[in-house]
């Protein structure tokens, strides 16, 4: 084995060997608890850009199914201004342009700024683009990098963040993620926590947009809606749901034949990413159910071997917080996850970290007595990353004893990264924010569910020159 690879994965292997020997682990780490208080409104993290009506809260997301488009979004506060984006492949040379659209909304006594969304399509893969938004001296310039072409061996690094909020812990999570080299964030819901304020204060949507701009103006964040995005307030005369989220955060849902912004799919590098809505109807024959049934049939593991699902409420959770809230979605969708060999399901909601083994409960039957999850090599790993740092604090009450399906759990703030190396293996780690310090804590090497079988490895060895038969060979029996 190449010494570089050995150096990278040896800590991961040793960590997993310990797990096999001892079963699941509940971390004994006790943090000294930075206070979970929101950053004051006059803090530098929320500063508005200079210039009259300057674009702010700039963020981008993938704009199509295959990664050749982006949606650029921003807010102007004084007047509508221009919704046009100038862009090109050289800094300060904007030879191309695209016209966007404008919207705004009110929520009780709050009136939003002017929200711009502009789709830029027909981009080249693996290319750095510069873009400019705004008018005159108040115009602002940013850049983004498009992903590599869809390919089973395309390497790519995702960050996973959930339940972020806008506390000092949130800022710590964001700053630590930005040092990882992650290229796209998979965000598993609960953004601003504006609904925790009197009258669902929309100003806290604006401050959150400025807080995350240093990352999401330069790379796509793939959005998942959480319970704090529902904002159903009939007492305030607000009876629609997800109002602020739907106006502010566009998704490419139509590109995957979805009927709603809240559930959709994208393909990026070697990954097929499916976003589900925990708080929209999903039982049999509902639009989300029908869409997921059809989308799973569209997945081509020969092109995008890594099948990843995002949702907000976790299906498997051994924390007292939000315990069993994902059970109804498990009953509806788990058998599909096993049938199609989903690699990983990421969720948030619980303000702690937890990773499962590959298990399923698809044979659950209260009459016959089959009532417990069992090991299942075709099942996903379920990972809860609801520990971004919001004001509600940590969910520190785990059930004891730790259930057999739970591999590792800890109540701390942090984020994860998932680095897809090729079609067969990926490196995953969870990073704890230890009172402002970045501490890598949980490591796993994932073996792809589709290409990881011995039969497919033999095919790879015979037909694909990029396959290294020695890579991970000594450890394949203990990889997840």
PDB file of C-alpha atoms in Angstrom, residues 121-306:
ATOM      1  CA  UNK A 121     -26.482  27.623 -17.000  1.00  0.00           C
ATOM      2  CA  UNK A 122     -24.354  25.904 -19.646  1.00  0.00           C
ATOM      3  CA  UNK A 123     -21.204  26.209 -17.558  1.00  0.00           C
ATOM      4  CA  UNK A 124     -18.076  24.167 -18.167  1.00  0.00           C
ATOM      5  CA  UNK A 125     -17.093  21.507 -15.652  1.00  0.00           C
ATOM      6  CA  UNK A 126     -14.103  21.969 -13.388  1.00  0.00           C
ATOM      7  CA  UNK A 127     -13.832  25.678 -14.142  1.00  0.00           C
ATOM      8  CA  UNK A 128     -13.475  28.720 -11.940  1.00  0.00           C
ATOM      9  CA  UNK A 129     -16.015  31.439 -12.706  1.00  0.00           C
ATOM     10  CA  UNK A 130     -16.014  35.016 -11.459  1.00  0.00           C
ATOM     11  CA  UNK A 131     -19.295  36.877 -11.060  1.00  0.00           C
ATOM     12  CA  UNK A 132     -20.419  40.422 -10.360  1.00  0.00           C
ATOM     13  CA  UNK A 133     -23.743  41.630  -8.951  1.00  0.00           C
ATOM     14  CA  UNK A 134     -25.113  45.051  -8.046  1.00  0.00           C
ATOM     15  CA  UNK A 135     -24.874  48.514  -9.529  1.00  0.00           C
ATOM     16  CA  UNK A 136     -22.106  51.104  -9.817  1.00  0.00           C
ATOM     17  CA  UNK A 137     -19.791  51.598  -6.868  1.00  0.00           C
ATOM     18  CA  UNK A 138     -21.914  49.228  -4.771  1.00  0.00           C
ATOM     19  CA  UNK A 139     -21.345  46.249  -7.066  1.00  0.00           C
ATOM     20  CA  UNK A 140     -19.710  43.214  -5.492  1.00  0.00           C
ATOM     21  CA  UNK A 141     -17.576  40.437  -7.001  1.00  0.00           C
ATOM     22  CA  UNK A 142     -17.279  36.765  -6.051  1.00  0.00           C
ATOM     23  CA  UNK A 143     -16.252  33.465  -7.643  1.00  0.00           C
ATOM     24  CA  UNK A 144     -17.140  29.766  -7.621  1.00  0.00           C
ATOM     25  CA  UNK A 145     -15.680  26.528  -8.948  1.00  0.00           C
ATOM     26  CA  UNK A 146     -17.813  24.132 -10.955  1.00  0.00           C
ATOM     27  CA  UNK A 147     -17.551  20.423 -10.099  1.00  0.00           C
ATOM     28  CA  UNK A 148     -15.771  17.812 -12.188  1.00  0.00           C
ATOM     29  CA  UNK A 149     -17.719  16.055 -14.904  1.00  0.00           C
ATOM     30  CA  UNK A 150     -20.095  13.328 -13.761  1.00  0.00           C
ATOM     31  CA  UNK A 151     -17.857  10.288 -13.445  1.00  0.00           C
ATOM     32  CA  UNK A 152     -17.812   7.260 -11.113  1.00  0.00           C
ATOM     33  CA  UNK A 153     -14.223   7.990 -10.034  1.00  0.00           C
ATOM     34  CA  UNK A 154     -14.548  11.762  -9.680  1.00  0.00           C
ATOM     35  CA  UNK A 155     -13.181  12.715  -6.280  1.00  0.00           C
ATOM     36  CA  UNK A 156     -15.027  15.404  -4.338  1.00  0.00           C
ATOM     37  CA  UNK A 157     -15.286  16.704  -0.782  1.00  0.00           C
ATOM     38  CA  UNK A 158     -18.575  17.619   0.860  1.00  0.00           C
ATOM     39  CA  UNK A 159     -19.183  19.335   4.154  1.00  0.00           C
ATOM     40  CA  UNK A 160     -22.223  18.395   6.227  1.00  0.00           C
ATOM     41  CA  UNK A 161     -23.763  20.990   8.536  1.00  0.00           C
ATOM     42  CA  UNK A 162     -27.098  21.107  10.314  1.00  0.00           C
ATOM     43  CA  UNK A 163     -29.082  23.195  12.798  1.00  0.00           C
ATOM     44  CA  UNK A 164     -26.627  26.059  12.519  1.00  0.00           C
ATOM     45  CA  UNK A 165     -28.302  29.128  13.959  1.00  0.00           C
ATOM     46  CA  UNK A 166     -26.275  32.248  14.718  1.00  0.00           C
ATOM     47  CA  UNK A 167     -24.440  31.874  18.026  1.00  0.00           C
ATOM     48  CA  UNK A 168     -20.716  32.067  18.643  1.00  0.00           C
ATOM     49  CA  UNK A 169     -20.747  28.271  18.369  1.00  0.00           C
ATOM     50  CA  UNK A 170     -22.386  28.612  14.949  1.00  0.00           C
ATOM     51  CA  UNK A 171     -19.603  30.948  13.864  1.00  0.00           C
ATOM     52  CA  UNK A 172     -17.016  28.480  15.146  1.00  0.00           C
ATOM     53  CA  UNK A 173     -18.608  25.669  13.118  1.00  0.00           C
ATOM     54  CA  UNK A 174     -18.674  27.800   9.985  1.00  0.00           C
ATOM     55  CA  UNK A 175     -15.074  28.967  10.326  1.00  0.00           C
ATOM     56  CA  UNK A 176     -13.798  25.455  10.992  1.00  0.00           C
ATOM     57  CA  UNK A 177     -15.659  24.053   7.989  1.00  0.00           C
ATOM     58  CA  UNK A 178     -14.130  26.726   5.753  1.00  0.00           C
ATOM     59  CA  UNK A 179     -10.659  25.424   6.667  1.00  0.00           C
ATOM     60  CA  UNK A 180     -11.381  21.833   5.568  1.00  0.00           C
ATOM     61  CA  UNK A 181     -11.171  22.248   1.798  1.00  0.00           C
ATOM     62  CA  UNK A 182     -14.804  21.202   1.437  1.00  0.00           C
ATOM     63  CA  UNK A 183     -16.250  22.086  -1.966  1.00  0.00           C
ATOM     64  CA  UNK A 184     -20.001  21.959  -1.340  1.00  0.00           C
ATOM     65  CA  UNK A 185     -22.104  21.927   1.832  1.00  0.00           C
ATOM     66  CA  UNK A 186     -24.906  19.423   2.326  1.00  0.00           C
ATOM     67  CA  UNK A 187     -27.096  21.378   4.733  1.00  0.00           C
ATOM     68  CA  UNK A 188     -29.562  19.197   6.631  1.00  0.00           C
ATOM     69  CA  UNK A 189     -32.011  21.846   7.788  1.00  0.00           C
ATOM     70  CA  UNK A 190     -32.739  24.515  10.411  1.00  0.00           C
ATOM     71  CA  UNK A 191     -31.023  27.624   9.148  1.00  0.00           C
ATOM     72  CA  UNK A 192     -31.566  30.906  10.983  1.00  0.00           C
ATOM     73  CA  UNK A 193     -33.839  30.009  13.940  1.00  0.00           C
ATOM     74  CA  UNK A 194     -35.665  33.287  13.302  1.00  0.00           C
ATOM     75  CA  UNK A 195     -38.831  31.605  14.551  1.00  0.00           C
ATOM     76  CA  UNK A 196     -37.358  31.533  18.064  1.00  0.00           C
ATOM     77  CA  UNK A 197     -37.777  35.320  18.250  1.00  0.00           C
ATOM     78  CA  UNK A 198     -40.863  37.369  18.918  1.00  0.00           C
ATOM     79  CA  UNK A 199     -43.094  37.412  15.863  1.00  0.00           C
ATOM     80  CA  UNK A 200     -40.593  35.240  13.983  1.00  0.00           C
ATOM     81  CA  UNK A 201     -38.331  38.232  13.585  1.00  0.00           C
ATOM     82  CA  UNK A 202     -37.338  38.416   9.911  1.00  0.00           C
ATOM     83  CA  UNK A 203     -34.301  40.512  10.772  1.00  0.00           C
ATOM     84  CA  UNK A 204     -32.708  37.289  12.001  1.00  0.00           C
ATOM     85  CA  UNK A 205     -33.114  35.822   8.528  1.00  0.00           C
ATOM     86  CA  UNK A 206     -31.106  38.761   7.247  1.00  0.00           C
ATOM     87  CA  UNK A 207     -28.342  38.449   9.845  1.00  0.00           C
ATOM     88  CA  UNK A 208     -28.036  34.710   9.191  1.00  0.00           C
ATOM     89  CA  UNK A 209     -27.713  35.351   5.473  1.00  0.00           C
ATOM     90  CA  UNK A 210     -24.807  37.692   6.137  1.00  0.00           C
ATOM     91  CA  UNK A 211     -23.231  35.269   8.631  1.00  0.00           C
ATOM     92  CA  UNK A 212     -22.931  32.410   6.120  1.00  0.00           C
ATOM     93  CA  UNK A 213     -22.104  34.542   3.078  1.00  0.00           C
ATOM     94  CA  UNK A 214     -18.302  34.055   3.427  1.00  0.00           C
ATOM     95  CA  UNK A 215     -18.842  30.398   2.529  1.00  0.00           C
ATOM     96  CA  UNK A 216     -22.016  30.133   0.470  1.00  0.00           C
ATOM     97  CA  UNK A 217     -21.248  33.051  -1.845  1.00  0.00           C
ATOM     98  CA  UNK A 218     -18.296  31.000  -3.116  1.00  0.00           C
ATOM     99  CA  UNK A 219     -19.582  27.426  -3.119  1.00  0.00           C
ATOM    100  CA  UNK A 220     -22.991  25.761  -3.386  1.00  0.00           C
ATOM    101  CA  UNK A 221     -24.959  24.862  -0.307  1.00  0.00           C
ATOM    102  CA  UNK A 222     -27.503  22.119  -1.000  1.00  0.00           C
ATOM    103  CA  UNK A 223     -30.520  23.138   1.076  1.00  0.00           C
ATOM    104  CA  UNK A 224     -32.784  20.913   3.188  1.00  0.00           C
ATOM    105  CA  UNK A 225     -35.719  22.419   5.047  1.00  0.00           C
ATOM    106  CA  UNK A 226     -36.144  21.735   8.778  1.00  0.00           C
ATOM    107  CA  UNK A 227     -38.834  22.317  11.362  1.00  0.00           C
ATOM    108  CA  UNK A 228     -37.589  25.853  12.100  1.00  0.00           C
ATOM    109  CA  UNK A 229     -38.329  26.742   8.485  1.00  0.00           C
ATOM    110  CA  UNK A 230     -42.039  25.857   8.812  1.00  0.00           C
ATOM    111  CA  UNK A 231     -43.008  29.132  10.552  1.00  0.00           C
ATOM    112  CA  UNK A 232     -46.731  28.410  10.784  1.00  0.00           C
ATOM    113  CA  UNK A 233     -48.182  31.239  12.910  1.00  0.00           C
ATOM    114  CA  UNK A 234     -51.966  31.505  12.566  1.00  0.00           C
ATOM    115  CA  UNK A 235     -51.948  33.721  15.665  1.00  0.00           C
ATOM    116  CA  UNK A 236     -50.077  36.286  13.550  1.00  0.00           C
ATOM    117  CA  UNK A 237     -52.236  35.695  10.490  1.00  0.00           C
ATOM    118  CA  UNK A 238     -49.491  33.603   8.828  1.00  0.00           C
ATOM    119  CA  UNK A 239     -51.069  30.329   7.775  1.00  0.00           C
ATOM    120  CA  UNK A 240     -48.787  29.272   4.920  1.00  0.00           C
ATOM    121  CA  UNK A 241     -45.650  27.278   5.714  1.00  0.00           C
ATOM    122  CA  UNK A 242     -41.961  27.721   4.816  1.00  0.00           C
ATOM    123  CA  UNK A 243     -42.670  31.276   3.648  1.00  0.00           C
ATOM    124  CA  UNK A 244     -39.268  32.854   4.309  1.00  0.00           C
ATOM    125  CA  UNK A 245     -37.367  29.753   3.211  1.00  0.00           C
ATOM    126  CA  UNK A 246     -39.228  29.429  -0.080  1.00  0.00           C
ATOM    127  CA  UNK A 247     -38.669  33.073  -0.946  1.00  0.00           C
ATOM    128  CA  UNK A 248     -35.003  33.194   0.056  1.00  0.00           C
ATOM    129  CA  UNK A 249     -33.527  29.785  -0.805  1.00  0.00           C
ATOM    130  CA  UNK A 250     -34.070  28.514  -4.317  1.00  0.00           C
ATOM    131  CA  UNK A 251     -33.458  24.879  -5.260  1.00  0.00           C
ATOM    132  CA  UNK A 252     -33.279  23.189  -8.716  1.00  0.00           C
ATOM    133  CA  UNK A 253     -36.320  21.040  -8.001  1.00  0.00           C
ATOM    134  CA  UNK A 254     -37.785  21.140 -11.513  1.00  0.00           C
ATOM    135  CA  UNK A 255     -34.578  19.685 -12.947  1.00  0.00           C
ATOM    136  CA  UNK A 256     -35.350  16.427 -11.121  1.00  0.00           C
ATOM    137  CA  UNK A 257     -39.066  16.481 -12.007  1.00  0.00           C
ATOM    138  CA  UNK A 258     -40.099  17.440  -8.491  1.00  0.00           C
ATOM    139  CA  UNK A 259     -43.242  19.455  -7.857  1.00  0.00           C
ATOM    140  CA  UNK A 260     -41.831  21.201  -4.785  1.00  0.00           C
ATOM    141  CA  UNK A 261     -38.761  23.205  -3.792  1.00  0.00           C
ATOM    142  CA  UNK A 262     -38.624  21.122  -0.618  1.00  0.00           C
ATOM    143  CA  UNK A 263     -37.696  17.777  -2.192  1.00  0.00           C
ATOM    144  CA  UNK A 264     -35.391  17.323  -5.166  1.00  0.00           C
ATOM    145  CA  UNK A 265     -32.192  15.633  -6.361  1.00  0.00           C
ATOM    146  CA  UNK A 266     -28.873  16.668  -7.867  1.00  0.00           C
ATOM    147  CA  UNK A 267     -25.899  14.799  -9.262  1.00  0.00           C
ATOM    148  CA  UNK A 268     -22.469  16.182  -8.440  1.00  0.00           C
ATOM    149  CA  UNK A 269     -19.112  14.569  -9.329  1.00  0.00           C
ATOM    150  CA  UNK A 270     -19.617  10.909  -8.340  1.00  0.00           C
ATOM    151  CA  UNK A 271     -22.604  11.476  -6.044  1.00  0.00           C
ATOM    152  CA  UNK A 272     -26.352  11.322  -6.517  1.00  0.00           C
ATOM    153  CA  UNK A 273     -27.880  13.411  -3.727  1.00  0.00           C
ATOM    154  CA  UNK A 274     -31.551  13.144  -2.788  1.00  0.00           C
ATOM    155  CA  UNK A 275     -33.129  15.803  -0.551  1.00  0.00           C
ATOM    156  CA  UNK A 276     -36.318  14.891   1.305  1.00  0.00           C
ATOM    157  CA  UNK A 277     -38.742  16.997   3.332  1.00  0.00           C
ATOM    158  CA  UNK A 278     -39.529  15.633   6.789  1.00  0.00           C
ATOM    159  CA  UNK A 279     -42.377  18.132   7.185  1.00  0.00           C
ATOM    160  CA  UNK A 280     -44.262  17.613   3.952  1.00  0.00           C
ATOM    161  CA  UNK A 281     -46.625  14.711   3.237  1.00  0.00           C
ATOM    162  CA  UNK A 282     -44.649  11.590   2.328  1.00  0.00           C
ATOM    163  CA  UNK A 283     -46.959   8.632   2.858  1.00  0.00           C
ATOM    164  CA  UNK A 284     -48.036   6.412  -0.021  1.00  0.00           C
ATOM    165  CA  UNK A 285     -49.383   8.182  -3.123  1.00  0.00           C
ATOM    166  CA  UNK A 286     -48.439  11.687  -1.954  1.00  0.00           C
ATOM    167  CA  UNK A 287     -46.383  13.814  -4.378  1.00  0.00           C
ATOM    168  CA  UNK A 288     -43.165  13.332  -2.404  1.00  0.00           C
ATOM    169  CA  UNK A 289     -43.658   9.546  -2.237  1.00  0.00           C
ATOM    170  CA  UNK A 290     -44.342   9.306  -5.967  1.00  0.00           C
ATOM    171  CA  UNK A 291     -41.369  11.526  -6.778  1.00  0.00           C
ATOM    172  CA  UNK A 292     -38.918   9.525  -4.624  1.00  0.00           C
ATOM    173  CA  UNK A 293     -40.126   6.238  -6.094  1.00  0.00           C
ATOM    174  CA  UNK A 294     -39.396   7.556  -9.578  1.00  0.00           C
ATOM    175  CA  UNK A 295     -36.130   9.294  -8.667  1.00  0.00           C
ATOM    176  CA  UNK A 296     -34.632   6.152  -7.149  1.00  0.00           C
ATOM    177  CA  UNK A 297     -35.303   4.373 -10.442  1.00  0.00           C
ATOM    178  CA  UNK A 298     -33.362   7.116 -12.251  1.00  0.00           C
ATOM    179  CA  UNK A 299     -30.204   6.620 -10.171  1.00  0.00           C
ATOM    180  CA  UNK A 300     -27.374   5.230 -12.299  1.00  0.00           C
ATOM    181  CA  UNK A 301     -24.692   3.802 -10.001  1.00  0.00           C
ATOM    182  CA  UNK A 302     -22.462   3.194 -13.002  1.00  0.00           C
ATOM    183  CA  UNK A 303     -22.147   6.987 -13.335  1.00  0.00           C
ATOM    184  CA  UNK A 304     -22.826   8.233  -9.796  1.00  0.00           C
ATOM    185  CA  UNK A 305     -21.947   5.358  -7.467  1.00  0.00           C
ATOM    186  CA  UNK A 306     -22.439   7.323  -4.229  1.00  0.00           C
TER     187      UNK A 306
END
